[in-house]
């Protein structure tokens, strides 16, 4: 399967809805995994748990597929690789399936959508082109994303770092992201006057104490090895790639380390594993290289199938 996604045949994307549907059906018949999650962080006071389960799963289906397709479109259109590949889409859903947020409509899926759009506008910035429009829109979509999951606010710094890496300094271009970011928050007081205090509270929880410790260890090892393989391949490509690729790759790596720092900080402050979910939107841009142009592919392939196996086994243990 992974070999087909690494090809340039777009028909392989038809497997994404099938895999998402199978996952949702398994979640319906074996609901223990979905019960690991509790709490809500969205500033709009939307109770996603009050939505009828059938409608919740239908909307989640379209959001998951849409996020996977959009992320893959960005990877190809920004030319992170020199030919078409559909690895990012399968990696997104494979990583997302590790968390209960993949089983019903949640603030996280909505936040992922707008965060992916935010990344798109960052990656669209060119050295010799005016970046005011892209920087404003990046801030605006990040603001929407953060209104559903405030932890994404930390990524406002990423657009400023990207502008420093890509563009000559322009004060206006650095001010516009913050202006765009604030706009969605101007509407929140209409439904939630106390939203400011919720910005610094981490109320969502994942109760992984109820999950088989063996599955957790295997998952961490699998993803960790894939990250190492991907980084090794990225370093090899940097020496012979364009300046544009190096800049985009640098931004992606900064986003990755920002994600790791944020997750570790929140874990230390609130003892919550929930916010590891933010890594799902960034990791596909990195892990994709663990499957592309490798001399020895079987290691990455086995690790991928281990990931798929974990996503099935978790329903039964």
mmCIF file of C-alpha atoms in Angstrom:
data_model
loop_
_atom_site.group_PDB
_atom_site.id
_atom_site.type_symbol
_atom_site.label_atom_id
_atom_site.label_comp_id
_atom_site.label_asym_id
_atom_site.label_seq_id
_atom_site.Cartn_x
_atom_site.Cartn_y
_atom_site.Cartn_z
ATOM 1 C CA UNK A 1 0.000 0.000 0.000
ATOM 2 C CA UNK A 2 2.663 2.508 0.987
ATOM 3 C CA UNK A 3 4.470 1.871 -2.299
ATOM 4 C CA UNK A 4 1.361 2.971 -4.214
ATOM 5 C CA UNK A 5 1.125 6.192 -2.201
ATOM 6 C CA UNK A 6 4.766 6.908 -2.997
ATOM 7 C CA UNK A 7 3.951 6.711 -6.713
ATOM 8 C CA UNK A 8 2.555 9.553 -8.825
ATOM 9 C CA UNK A 9 -0.819 7.888 -9.469
ATOM 10 C CA UNK A 10 -3.580 10.123 -8.014
ATOM 11 C CA UNK A 11 -6.090 7.248 -8.055
ATOM 12 C CA UNK A 12 -4.449 5.949 -4.895
ATOM 13 C CA UNK A 13 -6.147 8.811 -3.024
ATOM 14 C CA UNK A 14 -9.433 6.911 -3.332
ATOM 15 C CA UNK A 15 -8.099 4.654 -0.571
ATOM 16 C CA UNK A 16 -8.105 7.534 1.918
ATOM 17 C CA UNK A 17 -11.927 7.706 2.296
ATOM 18 C CA UNK A 18 -12.061 3.902 2.508
ATOM 19 C CA UNK A 19 -9.516 3.776 5.332
ATOM 20 C CA UNK A 20 -11.221 6.627 7.193
ATOM 21 C CA UNK A 21 -14.602 4.916 6.865
ATOM 22 C CA UNK A 22 -13.240 1.590 8.151
ATOM 23 C CA UNK A 23 -11.665 3.398 11.100
ATOM 24 C CA UNK A 24 -14.922 5.157 11.987
ATOM 25 C CA UNK A 25 -16.874 1.897 11.751
ATOM 26 C CA UNK A 26 -14.402 0.158 14.067
ATOM 27 C CA UNK A 27 -14.738 3.071 16.466
ATOM 28 C CA UNK A 28 -18.523 2.671 16.419
ATOM 29 C CA UNK A 29 -18.477 -1.037 17.280
ATOM 30 C CA UNK A 30 -15.538 -0.801 19.699
ATOM 31 C CA UNK A 31 -16.036 2.552 21.486
ATOM 32 C CA UNK A 32 -13.543 2.048 24.329
ATOM 33 C CA UNK A 33 -10.802 3.950 22.515
ATOM 34 C CA UNK A 34 -12.986 7.018 21.913
ATOM 35 C CA UNK A 35 -13.771 7.142 25.639
ATOM 36 C CA UNK A 36 -10.144 7.976 26.452
ATOM 37 C CA UNK A 37 -10.727 11.647 25.643
ATOM 38 C CA UNK A 38 -12.478 14.285 27.723
ATOM 39 C CA UNK A 39 -12.572 18.056 28.063
ATOM 40 C CA UNK A 40 -12.825 20.904 25.602
ATOM 41 C CA UNK A 41 -10.679 23.926 24.785
ATOM 42 C CA UNK A 42 -12.571 25.752 22.040
ATOM 43 C CA UNK A 43 -13.318 29.377 22.867
ATOM 44 C CA UNK A 44 -16.691 29.369 21.111
ATOM 45 C CA UNK A 45 -18.365 27.303 23.859
ATOM 46 C CA UNK A 46 -19.399 24.681 21.311
ATOM 47 C CA UNK A 47 -20.290 21.353 22.904
ATOM 48 C CA UNK A 48 -19.182 18.860 20.275
ATOM 49 C CA UNK A 49 -20.250 15.968 22.509
ATOM 50 C CA UNK A 50 -23.864 17.161 22.216
ATOM 51 C CA UNK A 51 -23.902 16.558 18.451
ATOM 52 C CA UNK A 52 -25.685 13.281 17.546
ATOM 53 C CA UNK A 53 -23.063 10.589 16.997
ATOM 54 C CA UNK A 54 -24.088 9.790 13.413
ATOM 55 C CA UNK A 55 -23.830 13.425 12.311
ATOM 56 C CA UNK A 56 -20.618 13.829 14.261
ATOM 57 C CA UNK A 57 -18.989 10.890 12.473
ATOM 58 C CA UNK A 58 -20.207 11.997 9.037
ATOM 59 C CA UNK A 59 -18.748 15.489 9.466
ATOM 60 C CA UNK A 60 -15.556 13.997 10.916
ATOM 61 C CA UNK A 61 -15.253 11.760 7.845
ATOM 62 C CA UNK A 62 -15.287 14.727 5.478
ATOM 63 C CA UNK A 63 -12.971 16.804 7.661
ATOM 64 C CA UNK A 64 -10.368 14.052 7.986
ATOM 65 C CA UNK A 65 -10.397 13.329 4.254
ATOM 66 C CA UNK A 66 -10.327 17.042 3.425
ATOM 67 C CA UNK A 67 -7.405 17.697 5.764
ATOM 68 C CA UNK A 68 -5.459 14.774 4.290
ATOM 69 C CA UNK A 69 -6.084 15.898 0.700
ATOM 70 C CA UNK A 70 -5.248 19.530 1.487
ATOM 71 C CA UNK A 71 -2.022 18.633 3.248
ATOM 72 C CA UNK A 72 -1.000 16.468 0.299
ATOM 73 C CA UNK A 73 -1.865 19.261 -2.143
ATOM 74 C CA UNK A 74 0.406 21.651 -0.246
ATOM 75 C CA UNK A 75 3.273 19.158 -0.226
ATOM 76 C CA UNK A 76 3.074 18.763 -4.012
ATOM 77 C CA UNK A 77 2.228 22.342 -5.004
ATOM 78 C CA UNK A 78 5.041 23.841 -2.914
ATOM 79 C CA UNK A 79 7.380 21.208 -4.403
ATOM 80 C CA UNK A 80 8.727 19.627 -1.255
ATOM 81 C CA UNK A 81 9.577 16.759 -3.582
ATOM 82 C CA UNK A 82 10.587 16.777 -7.235
ATOM 83 C CA UNK A 83 7.643 14.674 -8.400
ATOM 84 C CA UNK A 84 4.086 13.942 -7.314
ATOM 85 C CA UNK A 85 3.680 11.812 -4.234
ATOM 86 C CA UNK A 86 0.727 10.999 -2.020
ATOM 87 C CA UNK A 87 2.622 9.867 1.056
ATOM 88 C CA UNK A 88 1.588 12.902 3.197
ATOM 89 C CA UNK A 89 -2.113 12.017 2.989
ATOM 90 C CA UNK A 90 -1.701 8.455 4.253
ATOM 91 C CA UNK A 91 0.725 9.596 6.947
ATOM 92 C CA UNK A 92 -1.722 12.234 8.182
ATOM 93 C CA UNK A 93 -4.553 9.772 8.713
ATOM 94 C CA UNK A 94 -2.223 7.081 10.101
ATOM 95 C CA UNK A 95 -0.965 9.492 12.756
ATOM 96 C CA UNK A 96 -4.404 10.974 13.404
ATOM 97 C CA UNK A 97 -5.897 7.518 13.961
ATOM 98 C CA UNK A 98 -3.624 7.132 16.990
ATOM 99 C CA UNK A 99 -5.848 9.624 18.832
ATOM 100 C CA UNK A 100 -9.561 9.502 19.771
ATOM 101 C CA UNK A 101 -10.130 12.850 18.007
ATOM 102 C CA UNK A 102 -10.257 10.838 14.769
ATOM 103 C CA UNK A 103 -13.500 9.089 15.735
ATOM 104 C CA UNK A 104 -15.955 11.995 15.854
ATOM 105 C CA UNK A 105 -16.281 15.684 15.107
ATOM 106 C CA UNK A 106 -14.058 17.660 17.433
ATOM 107 C CA UNK A 107 -12.522 21.092 17.769
ATOM 108 C CA UNK A 108 -9.193 19.505 16.864
ATOM 109 C CA UNK A 109 -10.234 18.452 13.363
ATOM 110 C CA UNK A 110 -11.539 21.954 12.647
ATOM 111 C CA UNK A 111 -8.389 23.481 14.114
ATOM 112 C CA UNK A 112 -6.241 21.179 11.958
ATOM 113 C CA UNK A 113 -8.031 22.390 8.823
ATOM 114 C CA UNK A 114 -7.283 26.060 9.449
ATOM 115 C CA UNK A 115 -3.761 25.360 10.678
ATOM 116 C CA UNK A 116 -2.975 23.499 7.451
ATOM 117 C CA UNK A 117 -4.285 26.506 5.497
ATOM 118 C CA UNK A 118 -2.040 28.685 7.680
ATOM 119 C CA UNK A 119 0.974 26.579 6.693
ATOM 120 C CA UNK A 120 -0.011 26.866 3.039
ATOM 121 C CA UNK A 121 0.109 30.666 3.161
ATOM 122 C CA UNK A 122 3.500 30.542 4.887
ATOM 123 C CA UNK A 123 4.916 28.217 2.244
ATOM 124 C CA UNK A 124 3.525 30.473 -0.516
ATOM 125 C CA UNK A 125 5.820 33.324 0.523
ATOM 126 C CA UNK A 126 8.524 33.989 -2.062
ATOM 127 C CA UNK A 127 11.738 35.945 -1.644
ATOM 128 C CA UNK A 128 11.046 38.452 -4.430
ATOM 129 C CA UNK A 129 7.244 38.733 -4.118
ATOM 130 C CA UNK A 130 5.229 41.021 -1.872
ATOM 131 C CA UNK A 131 4.251 38.950 1.172
ATOM 132 C CA UNK A 132 1.640 41.248 2.727
ATOM 133 C CA UNK A 133 -1.339 39.244 1.505
ATOM 134 C CA UNK A 134 0.136 35.879 2.484
ATOM 135 C CA UNK A 135 1.315 37.086 5.897
ATOM 136 C CA UNK A 136 -2.089 38.594 6.728
ATOM 137 C CA UNK A 137 -4.003 35.505 5.611
ATOM 138 C CA UNK A 138 -1.588 33.249 7.482
ATOM 139 C CA UNK A 139 -2.272 35.176 10.685
ATOM 140 C CA UNK A 140 -6.025 35.196 10.039
ATOM 141 C CA UNK A 141 -6.305 31.435 9.521
ATOM 142 C CA UNK A 142 -4.043 30.754 12.486
ATOM 143 C CA UNK A 143 -6.371 32.925 14.565
ATOM 144 C CA UNK A 144 -9.350 30.789 13.530
ATOM 145 C CA UNK A 145 -7.380 27.637 14.312
ATOM 146 C CA UNK A 146 -6.357 28.969 17.729
ATOM 147 C CA UNK A 147 -9.941 29.943 18.544
ATOM 148 C CA UNK A 148 -10.802 26.238 18.416
ATOM 149 C CA UNK A 149 -7.574 24.993 20.001
ATOM 150 C CA UNK A 150 -5.707 27.875 21.715
ATOM 151 C CA UNK A 151 -2.431 25.953 21.923
ATOM 152 C CA UNK A 152 -1.926 26.716 18.218
ATOM 153 C CA UNK A 153 -1.369 30.371 19.210
ATOM 154 C CA UNK A 154 2.279 29.522 19.835
ATOM 155 C CA UNK A 155 2.736 29.137 16.074
ATOM 156 C CA UNK A 156 2.254 32.870 15.517
ATOM 157 C CA UNK A 157 6.002 33.112 15.993
ATOM 158 C CA UNK A 158 6.506 30.749 13.044
ATOM 159 C CA UNK A 159 5.242 33.258 10.462
ATOM 160 C CA UNK A 160 7.714 35.867 11.744
ATOM 161 C CA UNK A 161 10.564 33.360 11.571
ATOM 162 C CA UNK A 162 9.472 32.406 8.041
ATOM 163 C CA UNK A 163 9.470 36.050 6.949
ATOM 164 C CA UNK A 164 12.967 36.512 8.364
ATOM 165 C CA UNK A 165 14.213 33.405 6.539
ATOM 166 C CA UNK A 166 12.567 34.150 3.187
ATOM 167 C CA UNK A 167 12.075 37.917 2.824
ATOM 168 C CA UNK A 168 14.000 41.164 3.269
ATOM 169 C CA UNK A 169 12.748 42.842 6.436
ATOM 170 C CA UNK A 170 9.473 44.759 6.131
ATOM 171 C CA UNK A 171 7.771 46.088 9.262
ATOM 172 C CA UNK A 172 4.358 45.995 7.581
ATOM 173 C CA UNK A 173 4.743 42.332 6.657
ATOM 174 C CA UNK A 174 5.595 41.522 10.280
ATOM 175 C CA UNK A 175 2.644 43.506 11.683
ATOM 176 C CA UNK A 176 -0.019 42.058 9.390
ATOM 177 C CA UNK A 177 0.038 38.480 10.794
ATOM 178 C CA UNK A 178 -0.781 39.756 14.293
ATOM 179 C CA UNK A 179 -3.612 41.911 12.936
ATOM 180 C CA UNK A 180 -5.019 38.956 11.014
ATOM 181 C CA UNK A 181 -4.630 36.716 14.058
ATOM 182 C CA UNK A 182 -6.659 39.032 16.292
ATOM 183 C CA UNK A 183 -9.652 39.386 13.943
ATOM 184 C CA UNK A 184 -11.329 36.007 14.752
ATOM 185 C CA UNK A 185 -10.976 36.737 18.477
ATOM 186 C CA UNK A 186 -12.985 39.954 18.127
ATOM 187 C CA UNK A 187 -16.108 37.848 17.549
ATOM 188 C CA UNK A 188 -15.644 35.419 20.437
ATOM 189 C CA UNK A 189 -17.013 37.775 23.174
ATOM 190 C CA UNK A 190 -20.407 37.518 21.470
ATOM 191 C CA UNK A 191 -20.661 33.923 22.717
ATOM 192 C CA UNK A 192 -18.016 33.721 25.462
ATOM 193 C CA UNK A 193 -17.091 36.716 27.596
ATOM 194 C CA UNK A 194 -14.603 34.694 29.673
ATOM 195 C CA UNK A 195 -12.543 33.407 26.765
ATOM 196 C CA UNK A 196 -9.309 35.135 27.852
ATOM 197 C CA UNK A 197 -8.858 32.915 30.887
ATOM 198 C CA UNK A 198 -9.398 29.840 28.715
ATOM 199 C CA UNK A 199 -6.407 30.797 26.573
ATOM 200 C CA UNK A 200 -3.998 29.615 29.253
ATOM 201 C CA UNK A 201 -5.968 26.628 30.545
ATOM 202 C CA UNK A 202 -5.285 23.125 29.229
ATOM 203 C CA UNK A 203 -8.527 21.332 29.961
ATOM 204 C CA UNK A 204 -8.456 18.463 27.467
ATOM 205 C CA UNK A 205 -7.174 15.096 28.611
ATOM 206 C CA UNK A 206 -6.227 11.746 27.095
ATOM 207 C CA UNK A 207 -6.380 8.890 29.571
ATOM 208 C CA UNK A 208 -3.574 6.760 28.194
ATOM 209 C CA UNK A 209 -3.279 5.057 31.571
ATOM 210 C CA UNK A 210 -6.093 2.828 30.285
ATOM 211 C CA UNK A 211 -4.143 1.879 27.157
ATOM 212 C CA UNK A 212 -1.857 -1.143 26.961
ATOM 213 C CA UNK A 213 1.635 0.127 27.791
ATOM 214 C CA UNK A 214 3.118 -2.122 25.117
ATOM 215 C CA UNK A 215 1.139 -0.340 22.393
ATOM 216 C CA UNK A 216 2.331 3.047 23.636
ATOM 217 C CA UNK A 217 5.966 1.973 23.654
ATOM 218 C CA UNK A 218 5.782 0.414 20.176
ATOM 219 C CA UNK A 219 4.064 3.541 18.807
ATOM 220 C CA UNK A 220 6.733 5.852 20.233
ATOM 221 C CA UNK A 221 9.525 3.644 18.893
ATOM 222 C CA UNK A 222 7.965 3.361 15.411
ATOM 223 C CA UNK A 223 7.379 7.105 15.021
ATOM 224 C CA UNK A 224 10.779 7.892 16.528
ATOM 225 C CA UNK A 225 12.656 5.658 14.077
ATOM 226 C CA UNK A 226 10.697 7.102 11.142
ATOM 227 C CA UNK A 227 11.653 10.619 12.264
ATOM 228 C CA UNK A 228 15.336 9.628 12.391
ATOM 229 C CA UNK A 229 15.199 8.063 8.910
ATOM 230 C CA UNK A 230 13.362 11.100 7.518
ATOM 231 C CA UNK A 231 15.830 13.594 9.010
ATOM 232 C CA UNK A 232 18.753 11.636 7.587
ATOM 233 C CA UNK A 233 17.166 11.782 4.124
ATOM 234 C CA UNK A 234 16.353 15.482 4.473
ATOM 235 C CA UNK A 235 19.965 16.283 5.341
ATOM 236 C CA UNK A 236 21.127 14.382 2.252
ATOM 237 C CA UNK A 237 18.707 16.298 0.016
ATOM 238 C CA UNK A 238 19.654 19.711 1.416
ATOM 239 C CA UNK A 239 23.145 19.516 -0.077
ATOM 240 C CA UNK A 240 21.843 19.147 -3.640
ATOM 241 C CA UNK A 241 18.517 20.989 -3.474
ATOM 242 C CA UNK A 242 17.473 24.525 -4.370
ATOM 243 C CA UNK A 243 17.616 27.446 -1.964
ATOM 244 C CA UNK A 244 13.809 27.488 -1.961
ATOM 245 C CA UNK A 245 13.681 23.865 -0.767
ATOM 246 C CA UNK A 246 16.181 24.567 1.994
ATOM 247 C CA UNK A 247 14.154 27.508 3.248
ATOM 248 C CA UNK A 248 10.865 25.572 3.194
ATOM 249 C CA UNK A 249 12.557 22.653 4.885
ATOM 250 C CA UNK A 250 14.032 24.924 7.566
ATOM 251 C CA UNK A 251 10.582 26.339 8.317
ATOM 252 C CA UNK A 252 9.144 22.829 8.564
ATOM 253 C CA UNK A 253 11.868 21.710 10.961
ATOM 254 C CA UNK A 254 11.358 24.815 13.111
ATOM 255 C CA UNK A 255 7.621 24.039 13.218
ATOM 256 C CA UNK A 256 8.463 20.478 14.275
ATOM 257 C CA UNK A 257 10.766 21.548 17.118
ATOM 258 C CA UNK A 258 8.252 24.200 18.186
ATOM 259 C CA UNK A 259 5.658 21.427 18.360
ATOM 260 C CA UNK A 260 7.933 19.216 20.463
ATOM 261 C CA UNK A 261 8.761 22.072 22.844
ATOM 262 C CA UNK A 262 5.069 22.968 23.254
ATOM 263 C CA UNK A 263 4.026 19.367 23.916
ATOM 264 C CA UNK A 264 6.761 18.838 26.518
ATOM 265 C CA UNK A 265 5.934 22.137 28.239
ATOM 266 C CA UNK A 266 2.203 21.361 28.470
ATOM 267 C CA UNK A 267 2.918 17.816 29.609
ATOM 268 C CA UNK A 268 5.035 19.232 32.416
ATOM 269 C CA UNK A 269 2.514 21.908 33.391
ATOM 270 C CA UNK A 270 -0.789 20.046 33.095
ATOM 271 C CA UNK A 271 0.198 16.362 32.826
ATOM 272 C CA UNK A 272 -1.901 16.100 29.634
ATOM 273 C CA UNK A 273 -0.917 13.980 26.636
ATOM 274 C CA UNK A 274 -3.774 15.420 24.596
ATOM 275 C CA UNK A 275 -1.807 18.217 22.946
ATOM 276 C CA UNK A 276 0.535 15.805 21.187
ATOM 277 C CA UNK A 277 -2.238 15.853 18.573
ATOM 278 C CA UNK A 278 -0.883 19.148 17.196
ATOM 279 C CA UNK A 279 2.112 17.248 15.807
ATOM 280 C CA UNK A 280 -0.151 15.401 13.359
ATOM 281 C CA UNK A 281 -0.323 18.466 11.089
ATOM 282 C CA UNK A 282 3.445 18.958 10.953
ATOM 283 C CA UNK A 283 4.925 15.457 10.977
ATOM 284 C CA UNK A 284 3.704 14.404 7.484
ATOM 285 C CA UNK A 285 5.912 17.115 5.931
ATOM 286 C CA UNK A 286 8.900 15.444 7.586
ATOM 287 C CA UNK A 287 8.034 11.742 7.734
ATOM 288 C CA UNK A 288 7.274 11.638 4.006
ATOM 289 C CA UNK A 289 11.011 11.609 3.323
ATOM 290 C CA UNK A 290 11.313 8.326 5.213
ATOM 291 C CA UNK A 291 9.632 6.680 2.199
ATOM 292 C CA UNK A 292 11.090 8.579 -0.762
ATOM 293 C CA UNK A 293 14.227 7.712 -2.759
ATOM 294 C CA UNK A 294 15.579 5.258 -0.224
ATOM 295 C CA UNK A 295 18.059 2.545 -1.097
ATOM 296 C CA UNK A 296 16.766 0.329 1.695
ATOM 297 C CA UNK A 297 12.981 0.752 1.815
ATOM 298 C CA UNK A 298 11.881 -2.305 3.740
ATOM 299 C CA UNK A 299 12.651 -0.767 7.151
ATOM 300 C CA UNK A 300 10.345 2.211 6.553
ATOM 301 C CA UNK A 301 7.696 -0.021 5.003
ATOM 302 C CA UNK A 302 7.669 -2.378 7.992
ATOM 303 C CA UNK A 303 7.406 0.575 10.376
ATOM 304 C CA UNK A 304 4.465 1.962 8.401
ATOM 305 C CA UNK A 305 2.605 -1.352 8.546
ATOM 306 C CA UNK A 306 3.321 -1.496 12.273
ATOM 307 C CA UNK A 307 1.583 1.879 12.516
ATOM 308 C CA UNK A 308 -1.425 0.516 10.623
ATOM 309 C CA UNK A 309 -1.501 -2.561 12.850
ATOM 310 C CA UNK A 310 -1.449 -0.399 15.981
ATOM 311 C CA UNK A 311 -4.418 1.571 14.648
ATOM 312 C CA UNK A 312 -6.436 -1.649 14.487
ATOM 313 C CA UNK A 313 -5.163 -3.395 17.621
ATOM 314 C CA UNK A 314 -5.950 -0.373 19.820
ATOM 315 C CA UNK A 315 -9.676 -1.087 19.480
ATOM 316 C CA UNK A 316 -9.355 -4.559 20.999
ATOM 317 C CA UNK A 317 -7.027 -4.074 23.976
#
